[in-house]
Amino acid sequence: MDRLQAMDVFVRVAEAGSFTAVADRLNVARSAITRQIAALEAHLGTKLLARSTRRLSLTASGSAYLEKCREILSMVEAAEGDLVGEKRAPRGPIRASVPMSFGIRHLMPLVSDFITTYPEVTVDLEFSDRRVNLIEEGMDFAVRISPRIDPSLVIRRLGVSSLAVVASPAYLDRHGRPSHPDDLLSHHCLTYTLAPVPGWNFRVNGEPYSVPVKGRLRMNNGDALVDGAIRGLGIVCEPTFNTAQAVQVGLLEQVLAEYTAMQLQIYAVFPGTRYVPHRVRTLVDYLAERIGPVPYWDQGFSGHRQE
């Protein structure tokens, strides 16, 4: 039995939770995958996977062995990558967690171009706004968006995005245009339920200024918030990667532009204890290059309704 190959198959099965999915990914028969796992369990003298009619789960021994396998495979890949990684086209699987709205709207087209350019790479994207545990969930990296970057994380900066306070012109014609952040207290504000801090944050006279906005509609998705604003339900504070297009075509109008100077950092975060494979570095570098220092969604963004 090729021990490294068996470890690699075990890691894939543990992460996918399915013999069939791994067999399809490797283009082999399902029986070949089950035989490799059975041979590995026989060699180790312990069960690694608990099988039921519905799903696979790791045993306690399997969970401990999984982390050791990841470490060993990463060390092998690091040793080989240092010698030949930069000389060959990237290949192999990549698993990444990306924010829902930003991922679908901006990352998915870039990832599609990437796998077309590098046909030996497969990408498994999880679209979710939750903070995943990269090691426990077997992710190679996650894309996160925040006003601050945790200095303890291993990251690669991808770009930035400004925040914009926007509403439909019809809503603003009915309820008035706020000229100061405090004016928001008398408006219907559509709020994001997963925001790290309550209220909306501005800068007034160069100092941080928070307004405890409220409204009748709260949502956990940026695109849904923007859609609500377009429908005239209220004012929303969202990143320009979600709002720029609607502003440019006149569906939304920006207000309080002089008070919203905060920028959001867009970055890839990696599991701190793992080697970053060549294929993963190549994808992350590709995303950073395509997004660029001045994000394409902000190019030509005036922040005002087009007449």
CSV table of C-alpha atoms in Angstrom, one decimal:
chain,number,residue,atom,x,y,z
A,1,MET,CA,0.0,0.0,0.0
A,2,ASP,CA,1.3,3.4,-0.9
A,3,ARG,CA,1.0,5.1,2.5
A,4,LEU,CA,1.0,8.7,1.2
A,5,GLN,CA,-1.6,8.0,-1.4
A,6,ALA,CA,-3.8,6.3,1.2
A,7,MET,CA,-3.4,9.3,3.5
A,8,ASP,CA,-4.4,11.6,0.7
A,9,VAL,CA,-7.5,9.5,-0.1
A,10,PHE,CA,-8.4,9.4,3.6
A,11,VAL,CA,-8.1,13.2,3.9
A,12,ARG,CA,-10.3,13.7,0.8
A,13,VAL,CA,-13.0,11.3,2.1
A,14,ALA,CA,-13.0,12.8,5.5
A,15,GLU,CA,-13.3,16.4,4.1
A,16,ALA,CA,-16.0,15.4,1.5
A,17,GLY,CA,-17.9,13.0,3.8
A,18,SER,CA,-18.5,10.8,0.8
A,19,PHE,CA,-16.7,7.9,-0.9
A,20,THR,CA,-18.6,8.6,-4.1
A,21,ALA,CA,-17.7,12.3,-4.3
A,22,VAL,CA,-14.0,11.4,-4.0
A,23,ALA,CA,-14.2,8.7,-6.5
A,24,ASP,CA,-15.8,11.1,-9.0
A,25,ARG,CA,-13.2,13.7,-8.3
A,26,LEU,CA,-10.3,11.2,-8.8
A,27,ASN,CA,-12.2,9.5,-11.7
A,28,VAL,CA,-11.9,6.0,-10.2
A,29,ALA,CA,-14.5,3.4,-9.1
A,30,ARG,CA,-16.0,3.9,-5.7
A,31,SER,CA,-14.9,0.4,-4.7
A,32,ALA,CA,-11.3,1.5,-5.2
A,33,ILE,CA,-11.7,4.2,-2.6
A,34,THR,CA,-13.4,2.0,-0.1
A,35,ARG,CA,-10.7,-0.7,-0.5
A,36,GLN,CA,-7.9,1.9,0.2
A,37,ILE,CA,-9.7,3.1,3.3
A,38,ALA,CA,-10.3,-0.4,4.5
A,39,ALA,CA,-6.6,-1.3,3.9
A,40,LEU,CA,-5.5,1.8,5.8
A,41,GLU,CA,-7.7,0.9,8.7
A,42,ALA,CA,-6.4,-2.7,8.7
A,43,HIS,CA,-2.9,-1.4,8.7
A,44,LEU,CA,-3.5,0.9,11.6
A,45,GLY,CA,-5.7,-1.6,13.5
A,46,THR,CA,-8.4,0.9,14.2
A,47,LYS,CA,-11.5,2.4,12.6
A,48,LEU,CA,-11.1,5.8,11.1
A,49,LEU,CA,-14.6,6.4,9.7
A,50,ALA,CA,-18.0,5.5,11.1
A,51,ARG,CA,-20.3,4.5,8.3
A,52,SER,CA,-24.1,4.7,8.3
A,53,THR,CA,-26.7,4.6,5.5
A,54,ARG,CA,-26.8,8.4,5.4
A,55,ARG,CA,-23.4,9.7,6.1
A,56,LEU,CA,-19.7,9.2,7.0
A,57,SER,CA,-18.3,10.6,10.2
A,58,LEU,CA,-14.9,10.5,11.8
A,59,THR,CA,-14.2,8.3,14.8
A,60,ALA,CA,-12.0,9.8,17.6
A,61,SER,CA,-9.0,8.0,16.1
A,62,GLY,CA,-10.0,9.3,12.7
A,63,SER,CA,-10.1,12.9,13.9
A,64,ALA,CA,-6.6,12.6,15.4
A,65,TYR,CA,-5.2,10.8,12.4
A,66,LEU,CA,-6.7,13.4,10.0
A,67,GLU,CA,-4.8,16.2,11.5
A,68,LYS,CA,-1.5,14.2,11.4
A,69,CYS,CA,-2.2,13.3,7.7
A,70,ARG,CA,-2.8,16.9,6.8
A,71,GLU,CA,0.5,17.9,8.5
A,72,ILE,CA,2.5,15.1,6.7
A,73,LEU,CA,1.0,15.8,3.3
A,74,SER,CA,1.6,19.5,3.7
A,75,MET,CA,5.3,18.9,4.6
A,76,VAL,CA,5.7,16.6,1.6
A,77,GLU,CA,4.0,19.2,-0.7
A,78,ALA,CA,6.2,22.0,0.8
A,79,ALA,CA,9.3,20.0,0.1
A,80,GLU,CA,8.3,19.3,-3.5
A,81,GLY,CA,6.9,22.8,-4.0
A,82,ASP,CA,10.2,24.4,-3.0
A,83,LEU,CA,11.9,22.4,-5.7
A,84,VAL,CA,9.5,22.3,-8.6
A,85,GLY,CA,6.3,24.2,-7.6
A,86,GLU,CA,7.2,27.4,-9.5
A,87,LYS,CA,8.2,25.4,-12.6
A,88,ARG,CA,4.9,23.7,-13.2
A,89,ALA,CA,1.3,24.7,-13.8
A,90,PRO,CA,-0.8,24.5,-10.6
A,91,ARG,CA,-2.9,21.4,-10.2
A,92,GLY,CA,-5.0,19.7,-7.6
A,93,PRO,CA,-8.0,20.6,-5.4
A,94,ILE,CA,-8.6,23.9,-3.6
A,95,ARG,CA,-11.3,24.4,-0.9
A,96,ALA,CA,-12.2,28.0,0.0
A,97,SER,CA,-14.9,29.8,2.1
A,98,VAL,CA,-16.0,33.1,0.6
A,99,PRO,CA,-18.7,35.7,1.6
A,100,MET,CA,-22.1,35.1,0.0
A,101,SER,CA,-22.7,38.4,-1.9
A,102,PHE,CA,-19.1,39.3,-2.6
A,103,GLY,CA,-18.3,35.7,-3.6
A,104,ILE,CA,-21.2,35.3,-6.0
A,105,ARG,CA,-21.0,38.8,-7.5
A,106,HIS,CA,-17.2,39.3,-7.8
A,107,LEU,CA,-15.2,36.1,-7.0
A,108,MET,CA,-17.2,33.6,-8.9
A,109,PRO,CA,-16.4,35.2,-12.4
A,110,LEU,CA,-12.7,35.4,-11.4
A,111,VAL,CA,-12.6,31.8,-10.2
A,112,SER,CA,-14.3,30.7,-13.4
A,113,ASP,CA,-11.6,32.4,-15.4
A,114,PHE,CA,-8.9,30.9,-13.2
A,115,ILE,CA,-10.0,27.2,-13.7
A,116,THR,CA,-10.3,27.9,-17.5
A,117,THR,CA,-6.7,29.1,-17.4
A,118,TYR,CA,-5.5,26.2,-15.2
A,119,PRO,CA,-7.5,23.2,-16.2
A,120,GLU,CA,-5.7,20.8,-13.8
A,121,VAL,CA,-7.1,22.7,-10.8
A,122,THR,CA,-10.5,22.0,-9.2
A,123,VAL,CA,-12.1,24.5,-6.8
A,124,ASP,CA,-14.6,23.8,-4.2
A,125,LEU,CA,-16.2,27.1,-3.0
A,126,GLU,CA,-18.4,27.4,0.1
A,127,PHE,CA,-20.5,30.6,-0.1
A,128,SER,CA,-21.2,31.7,3.5
A,129,ASP,CA,-21.0,34.8,5.7
A,130,ARG,CA,-20.1,32.7,8.8
A,131,ARG,CA,-16.5,32.6,10.1
A,132,VAL,CA,-15.4,29.0,9.4
A,133,ASN,CA,-12.7,27.2,11.3
A,134,LEU,CA,-10.3,26.6,8.4
A,135,ILE,CA,-8.4,23.7,9.9
A,136,GLU,CA,-11.5,21.8,11.3
A,137,GLU,CA,-13.4,22.2,8.0
A,138,GLY,CA,-10.4,21.5,5.7
A,139,MET,CA,-10.3,24.9,4.0
A,140,ASP,CA,-7.2,26.0,2.1
A,141,PHE,CA,-8.2,29.7,2.7
A,142,ALA,CA,-11.1,32.0,3.4
A,143,VAL,CA,-11.9,35.4,2.0
A,144,ARG,CA,-12.9,37.8,4.7
A,145,ILE,CA,-14.0,41.5,4.7
A,146,SER,CA,-13.5,43.7,7.7
A,147,PRO,CA,-12.5,47.2,8.7
A,148,ARG,CA,-9.6,45.7,10.7
A,149,ILE,CA,-7.2,42.9,10.1
A,150,ASP,CA,-6.3,40.6,13.0
A,151,PRO,CA,-2.5,40.8,13.1
A,152,SER,CA,-2.3,37.2,14.3
A,153,LEU,CA,-3.7,35.8,11.1
A,154,VAL,CA,-1.7,34.7,8.1
A,155,ILE,CA,-3.2,36.7,5.3
A,156,ARG,CA,-2.8,38.0,1.7
A,157,ARG,CA,-4.5,41.4,1.0
A,158,LEU,CA,-6.8,41.2,-2.0
A,159,GLY,CA,-8.2,44.7,-2.1
A,160,VAL,CA,-10.4,47.3,-0.4
A,161,SER,CA,-13.9,48.6,-0.6
A,162,SER,CA,-15.5,51.7,0.7
A,163,LEU,CA,-18.9,51.8,2.5
A,164,ALA,CA,-21.7,53.8,1.0
A,165,VAL,CA,-25.0,55.0,2.6
A,166,VAL,CA,-27.6,54.7,-0.2
A,167,ALA,CA,-31.3,54.8,-0.8
A,168,SER,CA,-33.7,54.9,-3.8
A,169,PRO,CA,-34.3,58.4,-5.2
A,170,ALA,CA,-38.0,57.8,-4.6
A,171,TYR,CA,-37.5,57.1,-0.9
A,172,LEU,CA,-35.3,60.2,-0.5
A,173,ASP,CA,-37.9,62.4,-2.3
A,174,ARG,CA,-40.6,61.2,0.1
A,175,HIS,CA,-38.6,61.3,3.4
A,176,GLY,CA,-35.8,63.8,2.7
A,177,ARG,CA,-32.1,63.5,2.2
A,178,PRO,CA,-30.0,63.3,5.4
A,179,SER,CA,-27.3,65.9,5.7
A,180,HIS,CA,-25.7,64.6,8.9
A,181,PRO,CA,-25.4,61.1,10.4
A,182,ASP,CA,-27.8,62.0,13.2
A,183,ASP,CA,-30.5,62.6,10.6
A,184,LEU,CA,-30.6,58.8,10.2
A,185,LEU,CA,-32.4,58.5,13.5
A,186,SER,CA,-35.6,59.6,11.8
A,187,HIS,CA,-35.3,57.3,8.9
A,188,HIS,CA,-36.1,53.7,8.1
A,189,CYS,CA,-32.7,51.9,8.0
A,190,LEU,CA,-32.2,48.4,6.7
A,191,THR,CA,-29.6,46.7,8.8
A,192,TYR,CA,-27.2,43.8,8.5
A,193,THR,CA,-27.7,41.2,11.2
A,194,LEU,CA,-24.1,39.8,11.1
A,195,ALA,CA,-22.5,43.2,11.5
A,196,PRO,CA,-19.6,43.0,14.1
A,197,VAL,CA,-20.7,46.1,15.9
A,198,PRO,CA,-24.1,47.7,16.4
A,199,GLY,CA,-25.0,51.0,14.7
A,200,TRP,CA,-23.4,52.6,11.6
A,201,ASN,CA,-20.0,54.2,11.9
A,202,PHE,CA,-18.9,57.5,10.4
A,203,ARG,CA,-16.3,60.2,10.8
A,204,VAL,CA,-17.4,63.6,12.0
A,205,ASN,CA,-14.8,66.3,12.3
A,206,GLY,CA,-12.2,63.7,11.9
A,207,GLU,CA,-13.4,61.6,14.8
A,208,PRO,CA,-15.2,58.2,14.9
A,209,TYR,CA,-19.0,58.7,15.2
A,210,SER,CA,-21.5,55.9,15.7
A,211,VAL,CA,-25.3,56.2,15.1
A,212,PRO,CA,-27.7,53.6,16.6
A,213,VAL,CA,-29.8,53.3,13.5
A,214,LYS,CA,-33.0,51.2,13.5
A,215,GLY,CA,-35.7,50.1,11.1
A,216,ARG,CA,-38.4,47.5,10.5
A,217,LEU,CA,-36.3,45.2,8.3
A,218,ARG,CA,-33.1,43.3,9.2
A,219,MET,CA,-31.3,40.8,6.9
A,220,ASN,CA,-28.2,38.7,6.8
A,221,ASN,CA,-27.4,39.2,3.2
A,222,GLY,CA,-26.0,42.3,1.5
A,223,ASP,CA,-27.7,41.7,-1.9
A,224,ALA,CA,-31.1,41.4,-0.1
A,225,LEU,CA,-30.4,44.7,1.7
A,226,VAL,CA,-29.6,46.5,-1.6
A,227,ASP,CA,-32.7,45.0,-3.2
A,228,GLY,CA,-34.8,46.4,-0.3
A,229,ALA,CA,-33.2,49.8,-0.7
A,230,ILE,CA,-34.0,49.8,-4.5
A,231,ARG,CA,-37.6,48.9,-3.6
A,232,GLY,CA,-37.8,52.1,-1.5
A,233,LEU,CA,-38.0,50.4,1.9
A,234,GLY,CA,-35.3,52.5,3.5
A,235,ILE,CA,-31.6,53.5,3.7
A,236,VAL,CA,-28.8,51.0,3.7
A,237,CYS,CA,-25.1,51.2,4.5
A,238,GLU,CA,-23.3,48.6,2.3
A,239,PRO,CA,-19.9,48.2,0.7
A,240,THR,CA,-19.5,49.7,-2.8
A,241,PHE,CA,-18.9,46.3,-4.3
A,242,ASN,CA,-22.6,45.7,-3.6
A,243,THR,CA,-23.9,49.2,-4.4
A,244,ALA,CA,-21.8,50.7,-7.1
A,245,GLN,CA,-23.7,49.3,-10.1
A,246,ALA,CA,-27.1,50.4,-8.7
A,247,VAL,CA,-25.8,53.9,-8.1
A,248,GLN,CA,-24.2,54.1,-11.5
A,249,VAL,CA,-27.5,53.3,-13.3
A,250,GLY,CA,-29.6,55.6,-11.0
A,251,LEU,CA,-31.5,52.9,-9.0
A,252,LEU,CA,-29.8,54.2,-5.8
A,253,GLU,CA,-28.4,57.5,-4.7
A,254,GLN,CA,-25.6,58.0,-2.2
A,255,VAL,CA,-26.0,60.3,0.8
A,256,LEU,CA,-23.6,61.3,3.6
A,257,ALA,CA,-20.6,60.7,1.3
A,258,GLU,CA,-18.5,63.2,3.2
A,259,TYR,CA,-19.0,61.2,6.4
A,260,THR,CA,-18.3,57.7,5.2
A,261,ALA,CA,-14.6,57.5,4.9
A,262,MET,CA,-14.2,54.0,6.3
A,263,GLN,CA,-12.6,51.4,4.1
A,264,LEU,CA,-13.2,47.6,4.4
A,265,GLN,CA,-10.2,45.3,3.9
A,266,ILE,CA,-10.7,42.4,1.6
A,267,TYR,CA,-8.2,39.6,2.4
A,268,ALA,CA,-7.5,35.9,2.1
A,269,VAL,CA,-6.7,34.2,5.4
A,270,PHE,CA,-4.8,30.9,5.6
A,271,PRO,CA,-4.6,28.2,8.3
A,272,GLY,CA,-1.6,29.4,10.3
A,273,THR,CA,0.0,26.1,10.8
A,274,ARG,CA,-0.1,24.8,7.3
A,275,TYR,CA,2.1,25.2,4.2
A,276,VAL,CA,0.2,27.1,1.5
A,277,PRO,CA,0.4,24.9,-1.6
A,278,HIS,CA,1.5,26.4,-4.9
A,279,ARG,CA,-2.0,26.0,-6.5
A,280,VAL,CA,-3.5,28.0,-3.6
A,281,ARG,CA,-0.9,30.7,-3.7
A,282,THR,CA,-1.5,31.0,-7.5
A,283,LEU,CA,-5.3,31.4,-7.1
A,284,VAL,CA,-5.0,34.0,-4.3
A,285,ASP,CA,-2.4,36.0,-6.3
A,286,TYR,CA,-4.7,35.8,-9.3
A,287,LEU,CA,-7.6,37.2,-7.3
A,288,ALA,CA,-5.4,40.0,-5.9
A,289,GLU,CA,-4.2,41.0,-9.3
A,290,ARG,CA,-7.6,40.9,-10.9
A,291,ILE,CA,-9.3,43.0,-8.2
A,292,GLY,CA,-6.4,45.5,-8.2
A,293,PRO,CA,-5.4,48.4,-5.9
A,294,VAL,CA,-8.4,50.4,-7.3
A,295,PRO,CA,-11.2,47.8,-7.4
A,296,TYR,CA,-13.0,47.6,-10.7
A,297,TRP,CA,-16.4,48.0,-9.1
A,298,ASP,CA,-15.2,51.5,-7.9
A,299,GLN,CA,-13.8,52.6,-11.2
A,300,GLY,CA,-16.0,55.4,-12.5
A,301,PHE,CA,-18.1,55.3,-9.3
A,302,SER,CA,-19.2,58.9,-8.7
A,303,GLY,CA,-21.2,58.2,-5.6
A,304,HIS,CA,-24.1,60.3,-7.0
A,305,ARG,CA,-27.2,59.6,-8.9
A,306,GLN,CA,-26.8,59.9,-12.7
A,307,GLU,CA,-29.1,62.4,-14.3
